[in-house]
């Protein structure tokens, strides 16, 4: 779902809430991932890719500061987004990961592929 404020949400019965709040800062799009990104709340980040292309942005930043949980399915979506960024020639950064989320990326080795700032 999307509204005019740049919010995307995924929530249904028996799922954990997950939300993306976006804002544009010049040629950069910042997407705040909020809640829990797992196999029951993941959805393709094609909305973010469309926004990058539509706004002619040169950088996409995923702010993970309010992400409480991520599993391998969620990490896979992040990696697919990183691959798409490389293919579409825009910069991609992950920022704000802490606690369980940062440890999860370290444990699976994702932090070796995509730098966590």
PDB file of C-alpha atoms in Angstrom:
ATOM      1  CA  UNK A   1       0.000   0.000   0.000  1.00  0.00           C
ATOM      2  CA  UNK A   2       1.161   3.543  -0.585  1.00  0.00           C
ATOM      3  CA  UNK A   3      -0.073   6.980   0.324  1.00  0.00           C
ATOM      4  CA  UNK A   4       0.906  10.505  -0.610  1.00  0.00           C
ATOM      5  CA  UNK A   5       3.376  10.768   2.281  1.00  0.00           C
ATOM      6  CA  UNK A   6       5.614   8.126   0.766  1.00  0.00           C
ATOM      7  CA  UNK A   7       4.595   5.410   3.206  1.00  0.00           C
ATOM      8  CA  UNK A   8       4.502   1.764   2.184  1.00  0.00           C
ATOM      9  CA  UNK A   9       3.134  -0.856   4.549  1.00  0.00           C
ATOM     10  CA  UNK A  10       2.768  -4.607   4.703  1.00  0.00           C
ATOM     11  CA  UNK A  11       0.518  -6.034   7.367  1.00  0.00           C
ATOM     12  CA  UNK A  12      -2.167  -8.690   7.432  1.00  0.00           C
ATOM     13  CA  UNK A  13      -3.554 -11.243   9.831  1.00  0.00           C
ATOM     14  CA  UNK A  14      -0.852 -13.313  11.508  1.00  0.00           C
ATOM     15  CA  UNK A  15       1.979 -11.080  10.295  1.00  0.00           C
ATOM     16  CA  UNK A  16       4.285  -8.688  12.043  1.00  0.00           C
ATOM     17  CA  UNK A  17       3.880  -5.075  11.026  1.00  0.00           C
ATOM     18  CA  UNK A  18       6.397  -3.657   8.587  1.00  0.00           C
ATOM     19  CA  UNK A  19       6.471  -0.186   7.143  1.00  0.00           C
ATOM     20  CA  UNK A  20       8.648   1.880   4.848  1.00  0.00           C
ATOM     21  CA  UNK A  21       8.655   5.672   5.098  1.00  0.00           C
ATOM     22  CA  UNK A  22      10.406   7.491   2.306  1.00  0.00           C
ATOM     23  CA  UNK A  23      11.581  11.010   1.728  1.00  0.00           C
ATOM     24  CA  UNK A  24      13.608  12.676  -0.960  1.00  0.00           C
ATOM     25  CA  UNK A  25      16.667  14.784  -0.170  1.00  0.00           C
ATOM     26  CA  UNK A  26      17.838  16.265  -3.447  1.00  0.00           C
ATOM     27  CA  UNK A  27      19.046  13.367  -5.597  1.00  0.00           C
ATOM     28  CA  UNK A  28      18.906  10.964  -2.641  1.00  0.00           C
ATOM     29  CA  UNK A  29      15.935   8.890  -1.530  1.00  0.00           C
ATOM     30  CA  UNK A  30      15.975   7.811   2.101  1.00  0.00           C
ATOM     31  CA  UNK A  31      13.778   4.848   3.024  1.00  0.00           C
ATOM     32  CA  UNK A  32      13.223   4.203   6.733  1.00  0.00           C
ATOM     33  CA  UNK A  33      12.445   0.528   7.363  1.00  0.00           C
ATOM     34  CA  UNK A  34      10.293   0.193  10.477  1.00  0.00           C
ATOM     35  CA  UNK A  35       9.233  -2.910  12.373  1.00  0.00           C
ATOM     36  CA  UNK A  36      10.047  -6.475  11.430  1.00  0.00           C
ATOM     37  CA  UNK A  37      11.151  -7.573   7.965  1.00  0.00           C
ATOM     38  CA  UNK A  38      10.728 -11.322   7.725  1.00  0.00           C
ATOM     39  CA  UNK A  39       9.300 -14.026   5.481  1.00  0.00           C
ATOM     40  CA  UNK A  40       5.759 -13.003   6.401  1.00  0.00           C
ATOM     41  CA  UNK A  41       6.196  -9.265   5.848  1.00  0.00           C
ATOM     42  CA  UNK A  42       8.603  -9.085   2.928  1.00  0.00           C
ATOM     43  CA  UNK A  43       7.465  -7.728  -0.337  1.00  0.00           C
ATOM     44  CA  UNK A  44       9.553  -6.746  -3.319  1.00  0.00           C
ATOM     45  CA  UNK A  45      11.107  -3.329  -3.040  1.00  0.00           C
ATOM     46  CA  UNK A  46       9.997  -2.495  -6.589  1.00  0.00           C
ATOM     47  CA  UNK A  47       8.209   0.590  -5.211  1.00  0.00           C
ATOM     48  CA  UNK A  48      11.576   1.985  -4.129  1.00  0.00           C
ATOM     49  CA  UNK A  49      13.168   1.227  -7.502  1.00  0.00           C
ATOM     50  CA  UNK A  50      10.257   2.957  -9.244  1.00  0.00           C
ATOM     51  CA  UNK A  51      10.670   5.974  -6.984  1.00  0.00           C
ATOM     52  CA  UNK A  52      14.410   6.164  -7.692  1.00  0.00           C
ATOM     53  CA  UNK A  53      13.767   6.013 -11.434  1.00  0.00           C
ATOM     54  CA  UNK A  54      10.791   8.399 -11.390  1.00  0.00           C
ATOM     55  CA  UNK A  55      12.626  11.022  -9.339  1.00  0.00           C
ATOM     56  CA  UNK A  56      15.921  10.555 -11.218  1.00  0.00           C
ATOM     57  CA  UNK A  57      17.637   9.900  -7.904  1.00  0.00           C
ATOM     58  CA  UNK A  58      21.284   8.898  -7.871  1.00  0.00           C
ATOM     59  CA  UNK A  59      21.270   7.279  -4.433  1.00  0.00           C
ATOM     60  CA  UNK A  60      19.008   5.086  -2.314  1.00  0.00           C
ATOM     61  CA  UNK A  61      19.662   4.926   1.422  1.00  0.00           C
ATOM     62  CA  UNK A  62      17.963   2.284   3.564  1.00  0.00           C
ATOM     63  CA  UNK A  63      17.833   3.508   7.146  1.00  0.00           C
ATOM     64  CA  UNK A  64      17.544   0.461   9.402  1.00  0.00           C
ATOM     65  CA  UNK A  65      17.514   2.399  12.682  1.00  0.00           C
ATOM     66  CA  UNK A  66      13.896   1.469  13.469  1.00  0.00           C
ATOM     67  CA  UNK A  67      14.037  -2.079  12.113  1.00  0.00           C
ATOM     68  CA  UNK A  68      13.676  -4.399  15.110  1.00  0.00           C
ATOM     69  CA  UNK A  69      14.055  -7.741  13.346  1.00  0.00           C
ATOM     70  CA  UNK A  70      15.176  -9.161  10.021  1.00  0.00           C
ATOM     71  CA  UNK A  71      15.423 -12.795   8.950  1.00  0.00           C
ATOM     72  CA  UNK A  72      17.091 -14.403   5.932  1.00  0.00           C
ATOM     73  CA  UNK A  73      14.083 -13.653   3.717  1.00  0.00           C
ATOM     74  CA  UNK A  74      14.322  -9.974   4.620  1.00  0.00           C
ATOM     75  CA  UNK A  75      18.066  -9.984   4.041  1.00  0.00           C
ATOM     76  CA  UNK A  76      17.480 -11.570   0.645  1.00  0.00           C
ATOM     77  CA  UNK A  77      15.184  -8.683  -0.319  1.00  0.00           C
ATOM     78  CA  UNK A  78      17.871  -6.192   0.755  1.00  0.00           C
ATOM     79  CA  UNK A  79      20.481  -8.040  -1.335  1.00  0.00           C
ATOM     80  CA  UNK A  80      18.169  -8.099  -4.362  1.00  0.00           C
ATOM     81  CA  UNK A  81      17.696  -4.361  -3.968  1.00  0.00           C
ATOM     82  CA  UNK A  82      21.483  -3.907  -3.777  1.00  0.00           C
ATOM     83  CA  UNK A  83      21.888  -5.953  -6.991  1.00  0.00           C
ATOM     84  CA  UNK A  84      19.233  -3.866  -8.718  1.00  0.00           C
ATOM     85  CA  UNK A  85      21.013  -0.683  -7.639  1.00  0.00           C
ATOM     86  CA  UNK A  86      24.218  -1.947  -9.242  1.00  0.00           C
ATOM     87  CA  UNK A  87      22.384  -2.908 -12.439  1.00  0.00           C
ATOM     88  CA  UNK A  88      20.545   0.431 -12.633  1.00  0.00           C
ATOM     89  CA  UNK A  89      23.688   2.429 -11.736  1.00  0.00           C
ATOM     90  CA  UNK A  90      22.552   4.203  -8.596  1.00  0.00           C
ATOM     91  CA  UNK A  91      24.332   4.253  -5.245  1.00  0.00           C
ATOM     92  CA  UNK A  92      22.973   2.108  -2.432  1.00  0.00           C
ATOM     93  CA  UNK A  93      23.729   2.408   1.276  1.00  0.00           C
ATOM     94  CA  UNK A  94      22.559   0.752   4.472  1.00  0.00           C
ATOM     95  CA  UNK A  95      22.678   2.923   7.588  1.00  0.00           C
ATOM     96  CA  UNK A  96      21.541   2.789  11.183  1.00  0.00           C
ATOM     97  CA  UNK A  97      21.576  -0.969  11.769  1.00  0.00           C
ATOM     98  CA  UNK A  98      22.089  -1.836  15.417  1.00  0.00           C
ATOM     99  CA  UNK A  99      21.492  -4.611  17.902  1.00  0.00           C
ATOM    100  CA  UNK A 100      19.913  -7.758  16.526  1.00  0.00           C
ATOM    101  CA  UNK A 101      19.664  -6.422  12.965  1.00  0.00           C
ATOM    102  CA  UNK A 102      23.384  -5.567  12.763  1.00  0.00           C
ATOM    103  CA  UNK A 103      24.318  -8.909  14.333  1.00  0.00           C
ATOM    104  CA  UNK A 104      22.058 -10.749  11.901  1.00  0.00           C
ATOM    105  CA  UNK A 105      23.803  -9.130   8.919  1.00  0.00           C
ATOM    106  CA  UNK A 106      27.190  -9.970  10.456  1.00  0.00           C
ATOM    107  CA  UNK A 107      26.247 -13.589  11.195  1.00  0.00           C
ATOM    108  CA  UNK A 108      25.038 -14.271   7.652  1.00  0.00           C
ATOM    109  CA  UNK A 109      27.929 -12.357   6.050  1.00  0.00           C
ATOM    110  CA  UNK A 110      25.724  -9.784   4.322  1.00  0.00           C
ATOM    111  CA  UNK A 111      27.884  -7.068   5.918  1.00  0.00           C
ATOM    112  CA  UNK A 112      30.791  -8.360   3.808  1.00  0.00           C
ATOM    113  CA  UNK A 113      28.805  -7.706   0.610  1.00  0.00           C
ATOM    114  CA  UNK A 114      26.979  -4.495   1.518  1.00  0.00           C
ATOM    115  CA  UNK A 115      28.694  -2.111   3.925  1.00  0.00           C
ATOM    116  CA  UNK A 116      26.733  -1.119   7.013  1.00  0.00           C
ATOM    117  CA  UNK A 117      27.274   2.517   7.986  1.00  0.00           C
TER     118      UNK A 117
END
